[in-house]
Amino acid sequence: MSTTIDMAESSNAHVNEKAALIGAPARPGGWKKGIAIMDFVLRLGAIAASLAATITMATSDQILPFFTQFLQFEASYDSFSTFQFFVIAMAFVGGYLVLSLPFSIVTIIRPHAPGPRLFLIILDTVFLTLATASGASAAAMVSLAHNGNQDSNWLAICNQFGDFCAQTSGAVVASFITVVVLMVLVVMSALALGKH
Amino acid sequence: MSTTIDMAESSNAHVNEKAALIGAPARPGGWKKGIAIMDFVLRLGAIAASLAATITMATSDQILPFFTQFLQFEASYDSFSTFQFFVIAMAFVGGYLVLSLPFSIVTIIRPHAPGPRLFLIILDTVFLTLATASGASAAAMVSLAHNGNQDSNWLAICNQFGDFCAQTSGAVVASFITVVVLMVLVVMSALALGKH
């Protein structure tokens, strides 16, 4: 009789393990583990995107091949305070995402404990805002560098500094990927917290 | 006997009402009603801030008192595509916040149902991102209008267009207030979803 019970239990555990792997709701709460694993994987993607944004922006530097007696024409990210803010903010976001990995692992091990998820969703929201602010302000500057503005007599600089513009645009795209992933992380955490 | 039970019930309801008003956890779950009421009040504040941001930005328009034969100097929000985006995005945020009020009332009436809260936290996150993006990009432009940029030869225009700059700065501040309130709303909803 006891053997039968053991077998039933082990088969149940097997089903549960499988459910966690494919993310299917085999029993109530099994899908929470699936969400926790997806959270971890998405977090790795966000780390890659945020570090790519930071490094691409921080290495953007172009010196034009012509110069006058007194002047050399150079564009680098630290010419623009918005781009400096971008580098610092995205480095913070990347650092936070790395430090949040252990908490994401805790939610995989204990998918039903609300504590680590609450901690993650609150900090994710804060760093989502930071990443959005830096990405959007850098996007405004990149768009200005591309198009200029007639009324205020700001000329487009991308004709001269083509490589610089391409590199900063790439960094902005990477920061927007980080923002989208962070939004998905917040929504997933909210779903896992809300359903029982 | 039945009279006694009625009295006990009404006294219990009275305590509960009081707990909801002062937000104290008189019984488990009573604080959820307090959070729902605070959510509603903060939402009203966010509506005011987002509408103030929209209207302040949309009415920013300055014509300089001198002009040449062919040219009149005018700065208005639709000279800058960033400011146009700001007006449209903040109007969307304000509209969403107005439409979300009924759902906030539902969470006050049924503080233990996770459905409306989930709905609110997900849409709040989306519109938090939208509000942050518009506020941050407008802030980048306002800062450029104030300080200019040496390396790209973009001159500050706030010396000429002082009123325009003051008005757009005010709109940016109002949008940041909206962002902070939306962040608090997301965190409060997360707390209410997480604790049982």
Coordinates of C-alpha atoms in Angstrom, one line a residue:
Chain A
M1 CA 0.0 0.0 0.0
S2 CA 2.8 2.4 1.0
T3 CA 4.6 1.6 -2.3
T4 CA 1.6 2.7 -4.3
I5 CA 1.6 6.0 -2.5
D6 CA 5.3 6.6 -3.1
M7 CA 4.9 5.9 -6.8
A8 CA 2.0 8.3 -7.0
E9 CA 4.0 11.0 -5.3
S10 CA 7.1 10.5 -7.5
S11 CA 5.0 10.5 -10.7
N12 CA 3.4 13.8 -9.5
A13 CA 6.8 15.3 -8.9
H14 CA 7.9 14.2 -12.3
V15 CA 4.9 15.9 -13.9
N16 CA 5.6 19.0 -11.9
E17 CA 9.2 19.1 -13.1
K18 CA 8.1 18.7 -16.6
A19 CA 5.6 21.5 -16.2
A20 CA 8.3 23.8 -14.9
L21 CA 10.4 23.0 -17.9
I22 CA 7.8 23.7 -20.6
G23 CA 6.0 26.3 -18.5
A24 CA 2.6 24.6 -18.7
P25 CA 0.1 24.8 -15.8
A26 CA 0.0 21.1 -14.9
R27 CA -1.1 22.0 -11.3
P28 CA -1.9 25.3 -9.7
G29 CA 1.4 27.1 -9.0
G30 CA 3.5 25.1 -11.5
W31 CA 3.2 28.0 -14.0
K32 CA 4.7 30.3 -11.3
K33 CA 8.0 28.4 -11.6
G34 CA 7.8 28.7 -15.4
I35 CA 7.3 32.5 -15.0
A36 CA 10.3 32.6 -12.6
I37 CA 12.5 30.8 -15.1
M38 CA 11.4 33.1 -17.9
D39 CA 12.1 36.1 -15.6
F40 CA 15.7 34.8 -15.1
V41 CA 16.2 34.3 -18.9
L42 CA 14.7 37.8 -19.7
R43 CA 16.9 39.3 -17.1
L44 CA 20.0 37.9 -18.8
G45 CA 18.8 39.5 -22.0
A46 CA 18.2 42.8 -20.3
I47 CA 21.8 42.7 -18.8
A48 CA 23.2 42.2 -22.3
A49 CA 21.1 45.0 -23.8
S50 CA 21.9 47.5 -21.0
L51 CA 25.7 46.8 -21.1
A52 CA 25.6 47.0 -24.9
A53 CA 23.9 50.4 -24.6
T54 CA 26.4 51.6 -22.0
I55 CA 29.5 50.5 -23.9
T56 CA 28.3 51.6 -27.3
M57 CA 27.5 55.1 -26.0
A58 CA 30.7 55.4 -23.9
T59 CA 33.0 54.5 -26.8
S60 CA 31.3 56.9 -29.3
D61 CA 34.0 59.3 -30.3
Q62 CA 34.7 60.8 -33.7
I63 CA 37.5 63.2 -34.7
L64 CA 37.1 64.7 -38.1
P65 CA 40.1 64.3 -40.5
F66 CA 40.4 68.1 -41.1
F67 CA 41.4 70.8 -38.7
T68 CA 42.3 74.4 -38.6
Q69 CA 45.3 76.0 -36.9
F70 CA 43.5 76.4 -33.6
L71 CA 40.6 73.9 -33.7
Q72 CA 40.1 70.2 -34.0
F73 CA 36.6 69.0 -34.7
E74 CA 35.7 66.2 -32.3
A75 CA 32.3 64.8 -31.2
S76 CA 32.2 62.4 -28.2
Y77 CA 29.5 61.4 -25.8
D78 CA 30.8 63.8 -23.1
S79 CA 30.1 66.8 -25.3
F80 CA 26.5 66.2 -24.5
S81 CA 25.3 66.1 -20.9
T82 CA 22.3 64.0 -22.0
F83 CA 24.7 61.3 -23.3
Q84 CA 26.7 61.4 -20.1
F85 CA 23.5 60.9 -18.1
F86 CA 22.7 58.0 -20.5
V87 CA 26.0 56.2 -19.8
I88 CA 25.7 56.6 -16.0
A89 CA 22.0 55.6 -15.9
M90 CA 22.4 52.6 -18.1
A91 CA 25.4 51.4 -16.2
F92 CA 23.3 51.6 -13.0
V93 CA 20.5 49.7 -14.7
G94 CA 23.0 47.0 -15.8
G95 CA 24.5 46.8 -12.4
Y96 CA 21.1 46.5 -10.7
L97 CA 20.1 43.7 -13.2
V98 CA 23.2 41.7 -12.3
L99 CA 22.6 42.1 -8.6
S100 CA 18.9 41.1 -9.1
L101 CA 19.9 37.7 -10.5
P102 CA 20.2 36.0 -7.1
F103 CA 16.7 37.2 -6.2
S104 CA 15.4 35.8 -9.5
I105 CA 17.0 32.5 -8.6
V106 CA 15.2 32.6 -5.2
T107 CA 11.8 33.0 -7.0
I108 CA 12.7 29.9 -9.1
I109 CA 13.5 27.8 -6.0
R110 CA 10.5 29.2 -4.0
P111 CA 7.9 30.2 -6.7
H112 CA 5.1 30.7 -4.1
A113 CA 6.9 33.1 -1.7
P114 CA 5.7 36.7 -2.5
G115 CA 8.6 38.4 -0.7
P116 CA 11.4 38.2 -3.4
R117 CA 8.9 38.9 -6.2
L118 CA 7.6 42.0 -4.4
F119 CA 11.2 43.2 -3.9
L120 CA 11.9 42.6 -7.6
I121 CA 8.8 44.3 -9.0
I122 CA 9.3 47.4 -6.9
L123 CA 13.0 47.8 -7.9
D124 CA 12.2 46.8 -11.5
T125 CA 9.7 49.6 -11.6
V126 CA 12.2 52.1 -10.3
F127 CA 14.9 51.1 -12.8
L128 CA 12.4 50.8 -15.6
T129 CA 11.7 54.5 -15.0
L130 CA 15.5 55.3 -15.0
A131 CA 16.1 53.4 -18.2
T132 CA 13.2 55.0 -19.9
A133 CA 14.3 58.5 -18.9
S134 CA 17.8 58.0 -20.2
G135 CA 16.8 56.3 -23.4
A136 CA 14.1 58.8 -24.2
S137 CA 16.3 61.9 -23.5
A138 CA 19.1 60.4 -25.6
A139 CA 16.6 59.6 -28.4
A140 CA 15.6 63.3 -28.4
M141 CA 19.2 64.4 -28.8
V142 CA 19.9 61.8 -31.5
S143 CA 16.8 62.9 -33.4
L144 CA 18.0 66.5 -33.1
A145 CA 21.5 65.6 -34.3
H146 CA 19.9 63.9 -37.3
N147 CA 17.4 66.5 -38.3
G148 CA 18.4 69.7 -36.6
N149 CA 15.7 72.3 -35.8
Q150 CA 14.9 75.2 -38.1
D151 CA 13.2 77.6 -35.7
S152 CA 16.0 77.6 -33.1
N153 CA 18.7 77.5 -35.8
W154 CA 20.2 74.2 -34.5
L155 CA 21.9 72.6 -37.5
A156 CA 22.0 68.8 -38.0
I157 CA 25.5 67.5 -37.2
C158 CA 25.1 64.0 -38.6
N159 CA 26.4 65.1 -42.0
Q160 CA 29.8 65.7 -40.4
F161 CA 29.7 63.2 -37.6
G162 CA 28.2 60.2 -39.3
D163 CA 29.9 57.5 -37.3
F164 CA 29.2 59.3 -34.0
C165 CA 25.5 59.5 -34.9
A166 CA 25.3 55.9 -36.0
Q167 CA 26.9 54.7 -32.7
T168 CA 24.7 56.8 -30.4
S169 CA 21.5 55.7 -32.4
G170 CA 22.6 52.1 -31.8
A171 CA 23.0 52.8 -28.0
V172 CA 19.5 54.3 -27.9
V173 CA 18.0 51.2 -29.6
A174 CA 19.7 48.9 -27.1
S175 CA 18.3 51.0 -24.2
F176 CA 14.8 50.7 -25.7
I177 CA 15.2 46.9 -25.8
T178 CA 16.2 47.1 -22.1
V179 CA 13.0 49.1 -21.4
V180 CA 10.7 46.7 -23.2
V181 CA 12.3 43.7 -21.3
L182 CA 11.9 45.5 -18.0
M183 CA 8.3 46.2 -18.8
V184 CA 7.6 42.5 -19.5
L185 CA 9.4 41.6 -16.3
V186 CA 7.1 44.0 -14.2
V187 CA 4.0 42.6 -15.9
M188 CA 5.1 39.0 -15.4
S189 CA 5.8 39.6 -11.7
A190 CA 2.4 41.3 -11.3
L191 CA 0.7 38.3 -12.9
A192 CA 2.5 35.9 -10.6
L193 CA 1.7 38.0 -7.6
G194 CA -2.0 38.4 -8.5
K195 CA -3.0 34.9 -9.3
H196 CA -3.1 32.2 -6.6
Chain B
M1 CA -30.5 37.4 21.1
S2 CA -30.8 38.4 17.4
T3 CA -30.7 42.1 18.5
T4 CA -27.3 41.5 20.1
I5 CA -25.9 39.9 17.0
D6 CA -27.1 42.8 14.9
M7 CA -25.5 45.3 17.2
A8 CA -22.2 43.4 17.1
E9 CA -22.3 43.3 13.4
S10 CA -23.0 47.0 13.1
S11 CA -20.2 47.8 15.6
N12 CA -17.9 45.7 13.5
A13 CA -18.8 47.5 10.4
H14 CA -18.3 50.8 12.1
V15 CA -14.7 49.8 13.1
N16 CA -14.0 48.6 9.6
E17 CA -15.2 51.9 8.1
K18 CA -13.0 53.8 10.5
A19 CA -10.0 51.6 9.7
A20 CA -10.6 52.3 6.0
L21 CA -10.7 56.0 6.7
I22 CA -7.5 56.2 8.7
G23 CA -5.8 53.3 6.8
A24 CA -5.0 51.3 9.9
P25 CA -4.9 47.5 9.7
A26 CA -7.7 46.9 12.1
R27 CA -8.3 43.4 10.6
P28 CA -6.4 41.5 8.0
G29 CA -7.3 43.0 4.6
G30 CA -8.6 46.3 6.1
W31 CA -5.4 48.0 5.0
K32 CA -6.1 46.9 1.4
K33 CA -9.2 49.1 1.4
G34 CA -7.0 51.9 2.8
I35 CA -4.5 51.4 -0.1
A36 CA -7.4 51.4 -2.6
I37 CA -8.7 54.7 -1.3
M38 CA -5.2 56.2 -1.4
D39 CA -4.8 54.8 -5.0
F40 CA -8.0 56.7 -5.9
V41 CA -6.8 60.0 -4.3
L42 CA -3.3 59.8 -5.9
R43 CA -5.0 59.1 -9.2
L44 CA -6.9 62.3 -9.0
G45 CA -3.6 64.1 -8.3
A46 CA -2.0 62.5 -11.3
I47 CA -4.9 63.5 -13.5
A48 CA -4.4 67.1 -12.4
A49 CA -0.6 67.0 -13.0
S50 CA -0.9 65.4 -16.4
L51 CA -3.6 67.8 -17.6
A52 CA -1.5 70.7 -16.3
A53 CA 1.5 69.4 -18.2
T54 CA -0.5 69.0 -21.4
I55 CA -2.2 72.4 -21.3
T56 CA 1.0 74.3 -20.2
M57 CA 3.0 72.8 -23.0
A58 CA 0.2 73.2 -25.6
T59 CA -0.3 76.8 -24.9
S60 CA 3.4 77.7 -24.9
D61 CA 3.8 80.2 -27.7
Q62 CA 6.0 83.4 -27.8
I63 CA 6.3 85.9 -30.6
L64 CA 9.2 88.3 -30.2
P65 CA 8.3 92.0 -30.4
F66 CA 10.7 92.8 -33.2
F67 CA 10.6 91.5 -36.8
T68 CA 12.4 92.1 -40.1
Q69 CA 10.7 92.7 -43.4
F70 CA 10.4 88.9 -44.2
L71 CA 10.7 87.2 -40.9
Q72 CA 8.8 87.1 -37.6
F73 CA 10.5 85.4 -34.7
E74 CA 8.2 82.9 -33.0
A75 CA 8.7 79.9 -30.8
S76 CA 5.9 77.5 -30.1
Y77 CA 5.6 73.9 -29.0
D78 CA 5.0 72.7 -32.5
S79 CA 8.4 74.0 -33.6
F80 CA 9.9 71.0 -31.7
S81 CA 8.8 67.5 -32.5
T82 CA 9.8 66.4 -29.0
F83 CA 7.3 68.9 -27.5
Q84 CA 4.6 67.7 -29.9
F85 CA 5.2 64.2 -28.7
F86 CA 5.0 65.5 -25.2
V87 CA 1.6 67.0 -25.7
I88 CA 0.2 63.9 -27.4
A89 CA 1.7 61.5 -24.9
M90 CA 0.7 63.4 -21.7
A91 CA -2.9 63.8 -23.1
F92 CA -3.0 60.0 -23.6
V93 CA -1.7 59.6 -20.0
G94 CA -4.4 62.0 -18.6
G95 CA -7.1 60.3 -20.6
Y96 CA -6.0 56.8 -19.4
L97 CA -6.0 58.1 -15.8
V98 CA -9.5 59.4 -16.1
L99 CA -10.7 56.1 -17.6
S100 CA -8.9 54.2 -14.8
L101 CA -11.0 55.9 -12.1
P102 CA -13.9 53.4 -12.3
F103 CA -11.5 50.4 -11.8
S104 CA -9.9 52.2 -8.8
I105 CA -13.4 52.5 -7.4
V106 CA -14.0 48.8 -7.9
T107 CA -10.8 48.0 -5.9
I108 CA -12.2 50.2 -3.1
I109 CA -15.5 48.2 -3.1
R110 CA -13.8 44.8 -3.5
P111 CA -10.4 45.3 -1.9
H112 CA -9.6 41.5 -2.0
A113 CA -10.3 40.8 -5.7
P114 CA -6.9 40.7 -7.6
G115 CA -8.5 41.2 -11.1
P116 CA -9.0 45.0 -11.1
R117 CA -5.7 45.5 -9.4
L118 CA -3.8 43.4 -11.9
F119 CA -5.5 45.3 -14.7
L120 CA -4.5 48.6 -13.1
I121 CA -0.9 47.7 -12.4
I122 CA -0.2 46.5 -15.9
L123 CA -1.7 49.5 -17.6
D124 CA -0.1 51.8 -15.0
T125 CA 3.3 50.4 -15.9
V126 CA 2.7 51.0 -19.6
F127 CA 1.6 54.6 -19.1
L128 CA 4.3 55.2 -16.5
T129 CA 6.8 54.4 -19.3
L130 CA 5.0 56.7 -21.8
A131 CA 4.9 59.5 -19.3
T132 CA 8.6 59.1 -18.4
A133 CA 9.6 59.0 -22.0
S134 CA 7.8 62.2 -22.9
G135 CA 8.9 64.0 -19.7
A136 CA 12.6 63.0 -20.1
S137 CA 12.8 63.8 -23.8
A138 CA 11.2 67.2 -23.2
A139 CA 13.6 67.8 -20.3
A140 CA 16.5 67.1 -22.6
M141 CA 15.2 69.7 -25.1
V142 CA 14.5 72.3 -22.3
S143 CA 18.0 71.8 -20.9
L144 CA 19.4 72.4 -24.4
A145 CA 17.3 75.5 -24.9
H146 CA 18.6 76.8 -21.5
N147 CA 22.3 76.0 -21.9
G148 CA 22.9 75.3 -25.6
N149 CA 25.8 73.0 -26.7
Q150 CA 29.2 74.3 -27.5
D151 CA 30.6 71.4 -29.5
S152 CA 27.7 71.2 -32.0
N153 CA 27.2 75.0 -32.1
W154 CA 23.7 74.9 -30.9
L155 CA 23.0 78.2 -29.1
A156 CA 20.8 78.7 -26.1
I157 CA 17.5 80.3 -27.1
C158 CA 16.2 81.1 -23.7
N159 CA 17.8 84.6 -23.7
Q160 CA 15.4 85.5 -26.5
F161 CA 12.4 83.2 -25.7
G162 CA 12.3 83.6 -21.9
D163 CA 8.6 83.0 -21.5
F164 CA 8.5 80.1 -23.8
C165 CA 11.4 78.4 -21.8
A166 CA 9.6 79.1 -18.5
Q167 CA 6.4 77.6 -19.7
T168 CA 8.0 74.4 -21.2
S169 CA 10.1 74.0 -18.0
G170 CA 6.9 74.1 -16.0
A171 CA 5.2 71.5 -18.2
V172 CA 8.3 69.2 -17.7
V173 CA 8.0 69.6 -13.9
A174 CA 4.3 68.7 -14.0
S175 CA 5.1 65.6 -16.1
F176 CA 7.7 64.5 -13.6
I177 CA 5.1 64.8 -10.8
T178 CA 2.8 62.5 -12.9
V179 CA 5.7 60.0 -13.2
V180 CA 6.4 60.0 -9.5
V181 CA 2.7 59.5 -8.6
L182 CA 2.4 56.7 -11.2
M183 CA 5.5 55.0 -9.7
V184 CA 3.9 55.1 -6.2
L185 CA 0.6 53.7 -7.7
V186 CA 2.5 50.7 -9.2
V187 CA 4.4 50.0 -6.0
M188 CA 1.2 50.3 -3.9
S189 CA -0.7 47.9 -6.2
A190 CA 2.3 45.5 -6.0
L191 CA 2.2 45.6 -2.2
A192 CA -1.6 45.0 -2.2
L193 CA -1.2 42.1 -4.6
G194 CA 1.7 40.5 -2.8
K195 CA 0.5 40.4 0.8
H196 CA -2.5 38.3 1.8

